[in-house]
């Protein structure tokens, strides 16, 4: 892996085939033992661990997480929410993003091109919980001009693994 000039520099690194195999394996099982990972990618344990640490230090691996089943913890409803702002000026965008970052039910938020300014994915327990989120939070953000909601009926595919190899 070619190292960037600055440690915090978030540009595409030159990852080799072994780096990509390490990342693919870790995306499938972040708890894999280093010895198993090393064997899976064709390295001995020490160089494998050095590569994993370098991938972490360079921000390629942001963090290790456990994926929790939303239905098992009482959050079975997924809603995709399109938000339009009255004006797309920097201060309005910053204000909206600040509010959204603070809301735990918002799983994802994207600044968009097209008809809406933002697209959110929100999880909640039921329709009443979503209504409270909209009324207590989204409608109170200054500058929000429209909120359009689409409820997911069924999750056909969900993946957190990037297509690396």
PDB file of C-alpha atoms in Angstrom:
ATOM      1  CA  UNK A   1       0.000   0.000   0.000  1.00  0.00           C
ATOM      2  CA  UNK A   2       1.420   3.357  -1.010  1.00  0.00           C
ATOM      3  CA  UNK A   3       1.151   5.774   1.906  1.00  0.00           C
ATOM      4  CA  UNK A   4      -0.319   9.239   1.388  1.00  0.00           C
ATOM      5  CA  UNK A   5       1.755  12.327   2.202  1.00  0.00           C
ATOM      6  CA  UNK A   6      -0.428  13.321   5.155  1.00  0.00           C
ATOM      7  CA  UNK A   7      -1.896  10.761   7.617  1.00  0.00           C
ATOM      8  CA  UNK A   8      -5.366  12.380   7.574  1.00  0.00           C
ATOM      9  CA  UNK A   9      -5.419  12.684   3.786  1.00  0.00           C
ATOM     10  CA  UNK A  10      -8.563  10.933   2.571  1.00  0.00           C
ATOM     11  CA  UNK A  11      -7.672  10.169  -0.995  1.00  0.00           C
ATOM     12  CA  UNK A  12      -7.706   6.837  -2.733  1.00  0.00           C
ATOM     13  CA  UNK A  13      -4.721   4.804  -1.629  1.00  0.00           C
ATOM     14  CA  UNK A  14      -2.903   2.445  -3.953  1.00  0.00           C
ATOM     15  CA  UNK A  15      -4.180  -0.808  -2.485  1.00  0.00           C
ATOM     16  CA  UNK A  16      -2.721  -4.051  -3.767  1.00  0.00           C
ATOM     17  CA  UNK A  17      -4.508  -7.392  -4.190  1.00  0.00           C
ATOM     18  CA  UNK A  18      -3.591  -8.508  -0.660  1.00  0.00           C
ATOM     19  CA  UNK A  19      -4.985  -5.299   0.860  1.00  0.00           C
ATOM     20  CA  UNK A  20      -8.227  -5.863  -1.047  1.00  0.00           C
ATOM     21  CA  UNK A  21      -8.435  -9.492   0.134  1.00  0.00           C
ATOM     22  CA  UNK A  22      -7.853  -8.346   3.727  1.00  0.00           C
ATOM     23  CA  UNK A  23     -10.627  -5.759   3.403  1.00  0.00           C
ATOM     24  CA  UNK A  24     -13.020  -8.251   1.801  1.00  0.00           C
ATOM     25  CA  UNK A  25     -12.404 -10.778   4.583  1.00  0.00           C
ATOM     26  CA  UNK A  26     -12.836  -8.163   7.322  1.00  0.00           C
ATOM     27  CA  UNK A  27     -16.077  -6.931   5.740  1.00  0.00           C
ATOM     28  CA  UNK A  28     -17.435 -10.472   6.043  1.00  0.00           C
ATOM     29  CA  UNK A  29     -16.167 -11.028   9.591  1.00  0.00           C
ATOM     30  CA  UNK A  30     -14.554  -8.173  11.519  1.00  0.00           C
ATOM     31  CA  UNK A  31     -13.902 -10.539  14.438  1.00  0.00           C
ATOM     32  CA  UNK A  32     -11.758 -12.953  12.441  1.00  0.00           C
ATOM     33  CA  UNK A  33      -8.556 -13.859  14.273  1.00  0.00           C
ATOM     34  CA  UNK A  34      -5.408 -12.411  12.740  1.00  0.00           C
ATOM     35  CA  UNK A  35      -3.995 -15.906  12.206  1.00  0.00           C
ATOM     36  CA  UNK A  36      -7.113 -16.935  10.255  1.00  0.00           C
ATOM     37  CA  UNK A  37      -7.061 -13.698   8.279  1.00  0.00           C
ATOM     38  CA  UNK A  38      -3.390 -14.145   7.447  1.00  0.00           C
ATOM     39  CA  UNK A  39      -3.991 -17.692   6.220  1.00  0.00           C
ATOM     40  CA  UNK A  40      -6.996 -16.564   4.158  1.00  0.00           C
ATOM     41  CA  UNK A  41      -5.012 -13.859   2.340  1.00  0.00           C
ATOM     42  CA  UNK A  42      -1.713 -15.748   2.000  1.00  0.00           C
ATOM     43  CA  UNK A  43       0.441 -13.901   4.519  1.00  0.00           C
ATOM     44  CA  UNK A  44       2.111 -14.771   7.771  1.00  0.00           C
ATOM     45  CA  UNK A  45       0.452 -13.233  10.857  1.00  0.00           C
ATOM     46  CA  UNK A  46       2.907 -10.378  11.561  1.00  0.00           C
ATOM     47  CA  UNK A  47       2.791  -8.772   8.081  1.00  0.00           C
ATOM     48  CA  UNK A  48      -0.965  -9.264   7.982  1.00  0.00           C
ATOM     49  CA  UNK A  49      -1.393  -7.421  11.276  1.00  0.00           C
ATOM     50  CA  UNK A  50       0.882  -4.610  10.053  1.00  0.00           C
ATOM     51  CA  UNK A  51      -1.269  -4.213   6.942  1.00  0.00           C
ATOM     52  CA  UNK A  52      -4.497  -4.146   8.956  1.00  0.00           C
ATOM     53  CA  UNK A  53      -3.052  -1.487  11.259  1.00  0.00           C
ATOM     54  CA  UNK A  54      -1.881   0.564   8.263  1.00  0.00           C
ATOM     55  CA  UNK A  55      -5.367   0.324   6.727  1.00  0.00           C
ATOM     56  CA  UNK A  56      -6.815   1.573  10.022  1.00  0.00           C
ATOM     57  CA  UNK A  57      -4.269   4.385  10.378  1.00  0.00           C
ATOM     58  CA  UNK A  58      -4.975   5.632   6.846  1.00  0.00           C
ATOM     59  CA  UNK A  59      -8.731   5.646   7.368  1.00  0.00           C
ATOM     60  CA  UNK A  60      -9.445   2.846   4.897  1.00  0.00           C
ATOM     61  CA  UNK A  61     -10.878   0.864   7.808  1.00  0.00           C
ATOM     62  CA  UNK A  62     -12.915   3.421   9.737  1.00  0.00           C
ATOM     63  CA  UNK A  63     -14.077   1.179  12.576  1.00  0.00           C
ATOM     64  CA  UNK A  64     -15.189  -2.325  13.493  1.00  0.00           C
ATOM     65  CA  UNK A  65     -18.890  -2.756  14.287  1.00  0.00           C
ATOM     66  CA  UNK A  66     -21.565  -5.331  14.993  1.00  0.00           C
ATOM     67  CA  UNK A  67     -24.576  -5.252  12.692  1.00  0.00           C
ATOM     68  CA  UNK A  68     -27.739  -5.477  14.766  1.00  0.00           C
ATOM     69  CA  UNK A  69     -31.033  -6.798  13.398  1.00  0.00           C
ATOM     70  CA  UNK A  70     -33.413  -3.787  13.601  1.00  0.00           C
ATOM     71  CA  UNK A  71     -36.513  -5.957  14.107  1.00  0.00           C
ATOM     72  CA  UNK A  72     -34.886  -7.788  17.001  1.00  0.00           C
ATOM     73  CA  UNK A  73     -34.473  -4.505  18.888  1.00  0.00           C
ATOM     74  CA  UNK A  74     -37.924  -3.111  18.136  1.00  0.00           C
ATOM     75  CA  UNK A  75     -37.052  -0.922  15.122  1.00  0.00           C
ATOM     76  CA  UNK A  76     -38.657  -2.791  12.212  1.00  0.00           C
ATOM     77  CA  UNK A  77     -39.857   0.237  10.213  1.00  0.00           C
ATOM     78  CA  UNK A  78     -37.568   1.826   7.614  1.00  0.00           C
ATOM     79  CA  UNK A  79     -38.578   5.105   6.031  1.00  0.00           C
ATOM     80  CA  UNK A  80     -36.873   6.918   3.179  1.00  0.00           C
ATOM     81  CA  UNK A  81     -37.433  10.636   3.559  1.00  0.00           C
ATOM     82  CA  UNK A  82     -36.877  13.253   0.859  1.00  0.00           C
ATOM     83  CA  UNK A  83     -36.310  16.721   2.254  1.00  0.00           C
ATOM     84  CA  UNK A  84     -36.385  19.973   0.308  1.00  0.00           C
ATOM     85  CA  UNK A  85     -35.152  23.238   1.767  1.00  0.00           C
ATOM     86  CA  UNK A  86     -36.514  26.698   1.001  1.00  0.00           C
ATOM     87  CA  UNK A  87     -33.033  27.883   0.031  1.00  0.00           C
ATOM     88  CA  UNK A  88     -29.890  25.904  -0.676  1.00  0.00           C
ATOM     89  CA  UNK A  89     -27.491  28.325   0.979  1.00  0.00           C
ATOM     90  CA  UNK A  90     -24.551  27.207   3.063  1.00  0.00           C
ATOM     91  CA  UNK A  91     -25.999  28.246   6.433  1.00  0.00           C
ATOM     92  CA  UNK A  92     -29.301  26.433   5.783  1.00  0.00           C
ATOM     93  CA  UNK A  93     -27.466  23.283   4.728  1.00  0.00           C
ATOM     94  CA  UNK A  94     -25.202  23.383   7.796  1.00  0.00           C
ATOM     95  CA  UNK A  95     -28.151  23.948  10.138  1.00  0.00           C
ATOM     96  CA  UNK A  96     -30.115  21.049   8.656  1.00  0.00           C
ATOM     97  CA  UNK A  97     -27.105  18.716   8.754  1.00  0.00           C
ATOM     98  CA  UNK A  98     -26.352  19.648  12.368  1.00  0.00           C
ATOM     99  CA  UNK A  99     -29.900  18.702  13.421  1.00  0.00           C
ATOM    100  CA  UNK A 100     -29.847  15.450  11.428  1.00  0.00           C
ATOM    101  CA  UNK A 101     -26.487  14.327  12.825  1.00  0.00           C
ATOM    102  CA  UNK A 102     -27.958  14.588  16.338  1.00  0.00           C
ATOM    103  CA  UNK A 103     -30.943  12.321  15.572  1.00  0.00           C
ATOM    104  CA  UNK A 104     -30.245   8.660  16.399  1.00  0.00           C
ATOM    105  CA  UNK A 105     -33.132   7.380  14.266  1.00  0.00           C
ATOM    106  CA  UNK A 106     -31.491   8.777  11.132  1.00  0.00           C
ATOM    107  CA  UNK A 107     -29.261   5.987   9.884  1.00  0.00           C
ATOM    108  CA  UNK A 108     -28.101   7.677   6.691  1.00  0.00           C
ATOM    109  CA  UNK A 109     -28.316  11.165   5.218  1.00  0.00           C
ATOM    110  CA  UNK A 110     -27.221  12.227   1.751  1.00  0.00           C
ATOM    111  CA  UNK A 111     -27.071  15.642   0.108  1.00  0.00           C
ATOM    112  CA  UNK A 112     -28.673  15.007  -3.276  1.00  0.00           C
ATOM    113  CA  UNK A 113     -29.033  16.366  -6.758  1.00  0.00           C
ATOM    114  CA  UNK A 114     -32.465  16.331  -8.368  1.00  0.00           C
ATOM    115  CA  UNK A 115     -35.866  17.102  -6.870  1.00  0.00           C
ATOM    116  CA  UNK A 116     -34.965  16.826  -3.179  1.00  0.00           C
ATOM    117  CA  UNK A 117     -32.034  18.349  -1.328  1.00  0.00           C
ATOM    118  CA  UNK A 118     -31.568  15.460   1.119  1.00  0.00           C
ATOM    119  CA  UNK A 119     -32.439  11.799   1.299  1.00  0.00           C
ATOM    120  CA  UNK A 120     -32.623  10.183   4.747  1.00  0.00           C
ATOM    121  CA  UNK A 121     -33.053   6.607   5.876  1.00  0.00           C
ATOM    122  CA  UNK A 122     -34.848   6.556   9.200  1.00  0.00           C
ATOM    123  CA  UNK A 123     -35.606   3.576  11.437  1.00  0.00           C
ATOM    124  CA  UNK A 124     -38.377   3.549  14.023  1.00  0.00           C
ATOM    125  CA  UNK A 125     -40.631   1.283  16.022  1.00  0.00           C
ATOM    126  CA  UNK A 126     -43.894   2.120  14.268  1.00  0.00           C
ATOM    127  CA  UNK A 127     -45.873   4.760  12.416  1.00  0.00           C
ATOM    128  CA  UNK A 128     -46.548   6.726  15.593  1.00  0.00           C
ATOM    129  CA  UNK A 129     -42.816   6.933  16.356  1.00  0.00           C
ATOM    130  CA  UNK A 130     -42.147   8.178  12.842  1.00  0.00           C
ATOM    131  CA  UNK A 131     -44.919  10.764  13.178  1.00  0.00           C
ATOM    132  CA  UNK A 132     -43.297  12.033  16.412  1.00  0.00           C
ATOM    133  CA  UNK A 133     -39.924  12.263  14.662  1.00  0.00           C
ATOM    134  CA  UNK A 134     -41.421  14.309  11.826  1.00  0.00           C
ATOM    135  CA  UNK A 135     -43.503  16.604  14.034  1.00  0.00           C
ATOM    136  CA  UNK A 136     -41.021  17.048  16.879  1.00  0.00           C
ATOM    137  CA  UNK A 137     -37.853  17.332  14.797  1.00  0.00           C
ATOM    138  CA  UNK A 138     -38.047  17.620  11.008  1.00  0.00           C
ATOM    139  CA  UNK A 139     -40.816  20.208  10.863  1.00  0.00           C
ATOM    140  CA  UNK A 140     -39.003  22.330  13.445  1.00  0.00           C
ATOM    141  CA  UNK A 141     -35.838  22.727  11.385  1.00  0.00           C
ATOM    142  CA  UNK A 142     -35.887  26.260   9.982  1.00  0.00           C
ATOM    143  CA  UNK A 143     -35.897  26.308   6.192  1.00  0.00           C
ATOM    144  CA  UNK A 144     -37.444  22.887   5.538  1.00  0.00           C
ATOM    145  CA  UNK A 145     -40.016  23.378   2.787  1.00  0.00           C
ATOM    146  CA  UNK A 146     -41.178  19.821   2.114  1.00  0.00           C
ATOM    147  CA  UNK A 147     -40.948  16.355   3.596  1.00  0.00           C
ATOM    148  CA  UNK A 148     -41.863  13.314   1.498  1.00  0.00           C
ATOM    149  CA  UNK A 149     -41.847   9.864   3.064  1.00  0.00           C
ATOM    150  CA  UNK A 150     -41.689   6.419   1.490  1.00  0.00           C
ATOM    151  CA  UNK A 151     -42.094   3.381   3.724  1.00  0.00           C
ATOM    152  CA  UNK A 152     -40.081   0.262   2.912  1.00  0.00           C
ATOM    153  CA  UNK A 153     -42.365  -2.762   2.633  1.00  0.00           C
ATOM    154  CA  UNK A 154     -39.598  -5.350   2.456  1.00  0.00           C
ATOM    155  CA  UNK A 155     -35.824  -5.287   2.445  1.00  0.00           C
ATOM    156  CA  UNK A 156     -34.767  -7.126  -0.691  1.00  0.00           C
ATOM    157  CA  UNK A 157     -31.031  -6.611  -0.308  1.00  0.00           C
ATOM    158  CA  UNK A 158     -28.868  -5.047   2.352  1.00  0.00           C
ATOM    159  CA  UNK A 159     -25.107  -5.061   2.405  1.00  0.00           C
ATOM    160  CA  UNK A 160     -22.402  -3.166   4.184  1.00  0.00           C
ATOM    161  CA  UNK A 161     -19.626  -4.842   2.211  1.00  0.00           C
ATOM    162  CA  UNK A 162     -18.145  -2.860  -0.657  1.00  0.00           C
ATOM    163  CA  UNK A 163     -17.525  -4.840  -3.883  1.00  0.00           C
ATOM    164  CA  UNK A 164     -13.721  -4.974  -3.637  1.00  0.00           C
ATOM    165  CA  UNK A 165     -12.679  -8.227  -5.302  1.00  0.00           C
TER     166      UNK A 165
END
